[in-house]
Short mmCIF file of C-alpha atoms in Angstrom, two decimals:
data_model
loop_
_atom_site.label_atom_id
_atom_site.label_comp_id
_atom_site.label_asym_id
_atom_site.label_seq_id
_atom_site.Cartn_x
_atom_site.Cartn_y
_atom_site.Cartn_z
CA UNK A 1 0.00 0.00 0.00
CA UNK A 2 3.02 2.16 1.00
CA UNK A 3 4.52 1.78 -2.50
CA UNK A 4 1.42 2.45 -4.41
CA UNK A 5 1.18 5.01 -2.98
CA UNK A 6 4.78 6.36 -3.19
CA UNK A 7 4.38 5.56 -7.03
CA UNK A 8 0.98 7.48 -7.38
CA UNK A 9 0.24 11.61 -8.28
CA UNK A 10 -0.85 11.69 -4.57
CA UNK A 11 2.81 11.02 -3.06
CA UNK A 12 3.57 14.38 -2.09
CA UNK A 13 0.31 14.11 0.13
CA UNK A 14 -0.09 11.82 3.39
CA UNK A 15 -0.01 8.38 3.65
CA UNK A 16 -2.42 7.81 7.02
CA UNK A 17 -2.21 3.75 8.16
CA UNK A 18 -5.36 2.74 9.93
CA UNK A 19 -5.04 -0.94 11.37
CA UNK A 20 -8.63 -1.46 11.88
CA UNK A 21 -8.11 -4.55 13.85
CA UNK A 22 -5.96 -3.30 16.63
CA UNK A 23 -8.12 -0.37 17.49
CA UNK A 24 -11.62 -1.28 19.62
CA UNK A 25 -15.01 -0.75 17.57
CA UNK A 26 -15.99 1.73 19.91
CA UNK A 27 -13.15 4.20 19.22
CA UNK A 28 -12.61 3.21 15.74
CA UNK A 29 -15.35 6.23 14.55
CA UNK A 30 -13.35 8.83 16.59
CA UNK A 31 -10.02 7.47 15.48
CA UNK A 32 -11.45 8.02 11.44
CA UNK A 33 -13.39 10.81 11.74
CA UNK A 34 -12.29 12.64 14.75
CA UNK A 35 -14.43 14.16 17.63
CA UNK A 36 -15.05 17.20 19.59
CA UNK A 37 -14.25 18.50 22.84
CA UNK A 38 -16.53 16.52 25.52
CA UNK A 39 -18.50 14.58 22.61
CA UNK A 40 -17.91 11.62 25.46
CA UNK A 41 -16.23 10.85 28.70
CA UNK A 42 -12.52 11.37 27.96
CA UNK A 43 -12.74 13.86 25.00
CA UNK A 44 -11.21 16.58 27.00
CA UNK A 45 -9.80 18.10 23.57
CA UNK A 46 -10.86 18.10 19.60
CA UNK A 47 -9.36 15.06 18.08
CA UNK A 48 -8.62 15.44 14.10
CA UNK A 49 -9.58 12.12 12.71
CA UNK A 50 -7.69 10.05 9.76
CA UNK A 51 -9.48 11.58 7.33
CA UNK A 52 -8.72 14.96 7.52
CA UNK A 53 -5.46 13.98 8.14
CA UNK A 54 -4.90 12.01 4.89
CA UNK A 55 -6.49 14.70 3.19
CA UNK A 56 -4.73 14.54 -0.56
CA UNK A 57 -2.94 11.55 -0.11
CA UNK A 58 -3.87 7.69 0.67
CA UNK A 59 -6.06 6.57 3.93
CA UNK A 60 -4.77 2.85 4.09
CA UNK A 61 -7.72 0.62 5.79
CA UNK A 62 -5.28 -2.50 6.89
CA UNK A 63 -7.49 -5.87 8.64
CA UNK A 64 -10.64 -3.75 6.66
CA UNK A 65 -12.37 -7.57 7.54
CA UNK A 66 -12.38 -7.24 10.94
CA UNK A 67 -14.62 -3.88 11.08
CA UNK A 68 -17.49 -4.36 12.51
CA UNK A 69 -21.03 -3.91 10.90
CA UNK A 70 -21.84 -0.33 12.49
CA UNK A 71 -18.86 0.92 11.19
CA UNK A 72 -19.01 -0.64 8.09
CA UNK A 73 -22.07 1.38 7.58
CA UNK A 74 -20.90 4.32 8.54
CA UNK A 75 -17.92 4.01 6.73
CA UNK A 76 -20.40 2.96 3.40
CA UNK A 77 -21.99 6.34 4.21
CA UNK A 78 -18.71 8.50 4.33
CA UNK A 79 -17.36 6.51 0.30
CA UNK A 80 -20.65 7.22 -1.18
CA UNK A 81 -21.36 10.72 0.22
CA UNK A 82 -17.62 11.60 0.18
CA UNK A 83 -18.35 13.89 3.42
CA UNK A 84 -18.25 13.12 7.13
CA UNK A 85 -18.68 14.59 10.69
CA UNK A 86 -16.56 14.18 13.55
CA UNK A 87 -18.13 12.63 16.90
CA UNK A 88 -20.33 15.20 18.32
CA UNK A 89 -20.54 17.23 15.86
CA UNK A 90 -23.24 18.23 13.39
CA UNK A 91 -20.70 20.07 10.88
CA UNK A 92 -20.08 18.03 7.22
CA UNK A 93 -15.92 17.88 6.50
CA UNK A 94 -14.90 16.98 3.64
CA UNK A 95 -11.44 15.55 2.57
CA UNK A 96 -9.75 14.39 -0.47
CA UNK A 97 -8.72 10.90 0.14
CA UNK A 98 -7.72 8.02 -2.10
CA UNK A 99 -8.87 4.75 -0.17
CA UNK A 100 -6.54 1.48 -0.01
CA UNK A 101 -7.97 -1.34 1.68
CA UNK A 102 -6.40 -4.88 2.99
CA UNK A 103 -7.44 -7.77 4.92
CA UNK A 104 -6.63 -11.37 4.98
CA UNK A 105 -9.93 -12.70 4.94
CA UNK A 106 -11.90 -13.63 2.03
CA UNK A 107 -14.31 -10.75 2.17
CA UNK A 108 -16.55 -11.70 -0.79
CA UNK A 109 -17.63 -15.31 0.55
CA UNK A 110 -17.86 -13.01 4.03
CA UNK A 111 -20.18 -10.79 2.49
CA UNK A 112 -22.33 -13.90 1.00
CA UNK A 113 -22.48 -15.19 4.55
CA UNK A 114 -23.55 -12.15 5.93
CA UNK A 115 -20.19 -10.91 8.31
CA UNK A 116 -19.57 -8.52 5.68
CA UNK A 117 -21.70 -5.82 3.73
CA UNK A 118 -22.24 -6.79 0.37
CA UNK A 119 -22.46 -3.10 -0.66
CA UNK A 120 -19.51 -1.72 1.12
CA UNK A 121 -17.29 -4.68 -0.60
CA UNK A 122 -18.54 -3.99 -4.18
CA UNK A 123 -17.48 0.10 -3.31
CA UNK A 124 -14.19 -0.66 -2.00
CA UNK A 125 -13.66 -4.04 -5.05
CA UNK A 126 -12.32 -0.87 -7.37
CA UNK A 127 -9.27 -2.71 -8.40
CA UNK A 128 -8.77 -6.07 -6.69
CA UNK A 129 -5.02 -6.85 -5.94
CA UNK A 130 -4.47 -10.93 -5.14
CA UNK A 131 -0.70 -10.93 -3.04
CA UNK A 132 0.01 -14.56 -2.51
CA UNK A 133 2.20 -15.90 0.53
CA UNK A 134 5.17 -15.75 0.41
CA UNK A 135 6.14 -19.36 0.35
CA UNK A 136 4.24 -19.17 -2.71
CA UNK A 137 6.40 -16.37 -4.68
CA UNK A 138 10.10 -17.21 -3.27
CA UNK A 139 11.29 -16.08 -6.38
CA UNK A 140 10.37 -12.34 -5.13
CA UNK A 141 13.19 -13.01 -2.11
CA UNK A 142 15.94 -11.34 -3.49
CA UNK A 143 13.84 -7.98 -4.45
CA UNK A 144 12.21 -8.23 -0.82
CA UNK A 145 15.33 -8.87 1.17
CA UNK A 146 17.01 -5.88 -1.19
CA UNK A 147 13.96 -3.33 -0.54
CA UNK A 148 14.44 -4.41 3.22
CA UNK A 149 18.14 -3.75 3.58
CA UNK A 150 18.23 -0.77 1.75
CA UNK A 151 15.05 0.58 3.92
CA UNK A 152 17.39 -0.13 7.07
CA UNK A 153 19.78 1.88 5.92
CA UNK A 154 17.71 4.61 5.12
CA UNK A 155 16.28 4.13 9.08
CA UNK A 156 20.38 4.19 10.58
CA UNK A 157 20.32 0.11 10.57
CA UNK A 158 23.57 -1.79 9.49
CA UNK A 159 23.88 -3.07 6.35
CA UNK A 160 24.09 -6.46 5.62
CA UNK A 161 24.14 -9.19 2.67
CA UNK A 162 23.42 -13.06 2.24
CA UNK A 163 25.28 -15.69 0.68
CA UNK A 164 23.63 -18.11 -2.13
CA UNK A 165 23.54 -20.72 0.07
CA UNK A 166 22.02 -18.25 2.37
CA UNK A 167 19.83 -17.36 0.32
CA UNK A 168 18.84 -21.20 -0.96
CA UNK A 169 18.18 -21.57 2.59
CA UNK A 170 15.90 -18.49 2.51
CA UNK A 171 13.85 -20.26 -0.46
CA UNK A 172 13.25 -23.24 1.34
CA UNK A 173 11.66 -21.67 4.14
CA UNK A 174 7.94 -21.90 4.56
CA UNK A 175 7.54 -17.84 5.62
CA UNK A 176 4.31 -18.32 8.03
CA UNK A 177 4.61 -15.06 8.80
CA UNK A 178 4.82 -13.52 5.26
CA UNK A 179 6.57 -10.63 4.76
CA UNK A 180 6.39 -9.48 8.27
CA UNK A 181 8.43 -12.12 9.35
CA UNK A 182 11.58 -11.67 6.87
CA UNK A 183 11.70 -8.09 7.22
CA UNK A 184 11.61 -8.64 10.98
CA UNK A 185 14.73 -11.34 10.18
CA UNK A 186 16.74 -9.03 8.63
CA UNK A 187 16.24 -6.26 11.25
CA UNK A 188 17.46 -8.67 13.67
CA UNK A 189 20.18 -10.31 11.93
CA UNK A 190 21.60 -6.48 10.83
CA UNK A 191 21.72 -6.21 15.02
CA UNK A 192 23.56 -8.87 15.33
CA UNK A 193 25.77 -8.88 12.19
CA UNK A 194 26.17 -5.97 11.29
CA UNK A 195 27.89 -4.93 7.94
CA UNK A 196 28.59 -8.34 7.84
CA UNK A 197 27.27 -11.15 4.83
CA UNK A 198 24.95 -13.87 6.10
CA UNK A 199 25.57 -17.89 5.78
CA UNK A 200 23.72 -20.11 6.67
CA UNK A 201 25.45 -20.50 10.05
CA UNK A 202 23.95 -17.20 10.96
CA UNK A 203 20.11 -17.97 10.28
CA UNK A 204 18.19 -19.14 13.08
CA UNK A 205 18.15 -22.81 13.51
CA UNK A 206 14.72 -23.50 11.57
CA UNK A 207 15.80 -21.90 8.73
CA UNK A 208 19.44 -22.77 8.47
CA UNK A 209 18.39 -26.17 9.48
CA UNK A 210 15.72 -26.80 7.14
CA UNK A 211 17.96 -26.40 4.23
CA UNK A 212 20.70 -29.01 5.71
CA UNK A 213 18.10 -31.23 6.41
CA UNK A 214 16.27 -31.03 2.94
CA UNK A 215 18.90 -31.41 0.81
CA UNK A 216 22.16 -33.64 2.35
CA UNK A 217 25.51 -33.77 0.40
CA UNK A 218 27.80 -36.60 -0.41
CA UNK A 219 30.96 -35.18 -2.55
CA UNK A 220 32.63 -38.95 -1.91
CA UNK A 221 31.83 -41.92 -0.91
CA UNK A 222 33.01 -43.84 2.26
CA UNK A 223 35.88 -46.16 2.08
CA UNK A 224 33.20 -48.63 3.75
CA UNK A 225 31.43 -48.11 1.43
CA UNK A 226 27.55 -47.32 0.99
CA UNK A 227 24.04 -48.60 0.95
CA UNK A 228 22.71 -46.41 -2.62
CA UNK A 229 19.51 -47.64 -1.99
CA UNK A 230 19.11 -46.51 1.70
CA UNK A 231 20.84 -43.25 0.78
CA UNK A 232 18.16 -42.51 -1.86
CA UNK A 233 15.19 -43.23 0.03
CA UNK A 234 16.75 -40.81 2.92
CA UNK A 235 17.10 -37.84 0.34
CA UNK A 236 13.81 -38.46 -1.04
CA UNK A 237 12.06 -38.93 2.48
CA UNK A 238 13.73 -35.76 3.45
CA UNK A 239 12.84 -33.40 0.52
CA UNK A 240 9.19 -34.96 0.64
CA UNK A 241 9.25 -33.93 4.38
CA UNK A 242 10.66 -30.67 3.35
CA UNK A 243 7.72 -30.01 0.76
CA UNK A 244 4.91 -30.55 3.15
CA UNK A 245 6.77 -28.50 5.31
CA UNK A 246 6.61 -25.32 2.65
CA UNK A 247 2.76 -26.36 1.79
CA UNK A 248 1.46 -26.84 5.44
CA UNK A 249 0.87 -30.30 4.65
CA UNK A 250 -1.19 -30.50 1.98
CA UNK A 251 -0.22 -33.13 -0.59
CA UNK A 252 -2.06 -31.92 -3.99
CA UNK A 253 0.56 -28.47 -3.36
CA UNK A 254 3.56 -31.11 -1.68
CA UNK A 255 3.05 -32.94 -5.12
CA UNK A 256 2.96 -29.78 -7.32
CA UNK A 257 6.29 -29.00 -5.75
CA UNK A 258 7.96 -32.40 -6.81
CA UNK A 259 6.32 -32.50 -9.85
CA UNK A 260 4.68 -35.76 -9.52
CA UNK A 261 1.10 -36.64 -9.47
CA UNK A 262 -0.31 -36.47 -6.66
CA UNK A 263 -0.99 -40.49 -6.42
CA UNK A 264 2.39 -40.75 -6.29
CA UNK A 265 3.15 -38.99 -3.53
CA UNK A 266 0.32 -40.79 -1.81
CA UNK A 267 2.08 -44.16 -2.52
CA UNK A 268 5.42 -42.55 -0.94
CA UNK A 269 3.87 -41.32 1.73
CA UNK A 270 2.46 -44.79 2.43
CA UNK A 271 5.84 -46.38 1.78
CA UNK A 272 7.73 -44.09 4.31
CA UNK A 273 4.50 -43.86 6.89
CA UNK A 274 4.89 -40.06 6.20
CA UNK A 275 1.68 -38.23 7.94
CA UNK A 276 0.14 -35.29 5.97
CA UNK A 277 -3.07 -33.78 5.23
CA UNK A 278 -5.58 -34.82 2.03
#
C-alpha cells in the first residue's frame, strides 16, 4: 500500500495507516473521523480524525475484515457521500482521500455469509489486488530482502548481505509469517551482524536447518562403502518432508512442488509412513 502510494500523483500528500483490527469498535469512529471537545467521557480536547489527516494523499484501511457492521455502515456512508462529521458534531468535512484497503480474509464469501456488507465490498472491489504468501512467490526473495536492507539503511540500521547458500536456505523456508516475518529477520540479523554477509550459520536454527536437512551432500563416498539404496530413500524422504513443510501439509501443493502426481506422492507417503493432510 506504502509503495502504491509512493508511485501514485498523490505522493507528495499523506499516507495515514489505519489498522482497523488493533483499534476497539468503539473508538474506531473517533479514530477516522475525529471528535469534539466533551463529545464523550474522555474527550477533554478536539481530536482530528484520519481523514482529515490524509487529506490529498492515501487513507490505508489494513485488517478492513475485521470492522465491525456499524462501522461498516458508517464508513459505506462517508465513500458514497464523500463527506463526514466528527463525533459530536453536526458540521459536514470533507477531505480528499484516495482509499486502499487490505485484509486477509476472504471478504466476498464473508459478504455472501452475511459478516460482511455486500455493498460496502462492491465500493471498496475498485481494483482487486491478489498478493500470494510468500512461500508461494520465493522467487520475489531477493527484491524483498534488497527493498528491506536498503530501507534499514535509510532508518540508521547496518547493512548487511546473504550468501547463495544463504539465500537457498531463505527459499526453502515456509515464511508463516509472510513478509512481516523476513523483514523482521533481517532487522534482527543487521543487530547482530552488522555490515557483515549472512551464511547459513547465521540464520536461526529452523531456517538454516531446514535447508541441511532437505537437501544432504555426499561429494565422496566412504571407504566402507555405501548402501545407494538406503541413501536414496533418505534424500527423497527428506525433501518430501521438506515439501509438506513449505505447503502446510497438503499433498495436492507437496506434489505440485515435486512435480509428480499427486498419487504418487500418496504411494510414498504410504511407503515411508509419512503423515500429511488430504
Amino acid at each position: 500500500a506504502r509503495r502504491i502510494h509512493e508511485l501514485s500523483a498523490r505522493s507528495r500528500g499523506p499516507f495515514v495507516p489505519v489498522n482497523c483490527g488493533a483499534i476497539p469498535r468503539d473508538l474506531l469512529e473517533s479514530e477516522l473521523f475525529g471528535h469534539e471537545k466533551g463529545a464523550f467521557t474522555g474527550a477533554l480536547t478536539t481530536r482530528i480524525g484520519r481523514f482529515e489527516l490524509a487529506d490529498g494523499g492515501t487513507l490505508f484501511l489494513d485488517e478492513i475484515g475485521d470492522m465491525s457492521v456499524d462501522m461498516q455502515v458508517k464508513l459505506l456512508r462517508v465513500l458514497q457521500e464523500r463527506a463526514f462529521e466528527r463525533v459530536g458534531s453536526g458540521e459536514q468535512r470533507r477531505a480528499n482521500v484516495r482509499i486502499l484497503a487490505a485484509t486477509h480474509r476472504d471478504l466476498e464469501a464473508r459478504a455472501r455469509g452475511g459478516e460482511f456488507r455486500e455493498d460496502l465490498f462492491f465500493r471498496l472491489n475498485v481494483f482487486p489486488i491478489v498478493v500470494p504468501s510468500l512461500r508461494d512467490r520465493v522467487e520475489d526473495l531477493p527484491a524483498l530482502i534488497d527493498d528491506l536492507v536498503r530501507r534499514g539503511e535509510a532508518e540508521g540500521r547496518p547493512s548487511i548481505s546473504f550468501t547463495d547458500t544463504a539465500l537457498d536456505c531463505l527459499s526453502a523456508y515456509s515464511w508463516p509469517g509472510n513478509v512481516r516475518e523476513l523483514q523482521n529477520l533481517i532487522e534482527r540479523l543487521a543487530i547482530l551482524y552488522p555490515n557483515q554477509t549472512i551464511d547459513r550459520e547465521q540464520l536461526p536454527t529452523p531456517i538454516g536447518e531446514r535447508r541441511r536437512s532437505a537437501q544432504p551432500s555426499l561429494t565422496t563416498i566412504p571407504k566402507s562403502g555405501l548402501d545407494l539404496r538406503e541413501y536414496l530413500s533418505t534424500i527423497e524422504k527428506q525433501l518430501i518432508r521438506s515439501a509438506l513443510d513449505q505447503t502446510d501439509g497438503t499433498v495436492a501443493h507437496a506434489a505440485r512442488l515435486l512435480k509428480l502426481q499427486r498419487t504418487t506422492l500418496v504411494e510414498k507417503l504410504r511407503k515411508y509412513e509419512l503423515v500429511a493432510q488430504a
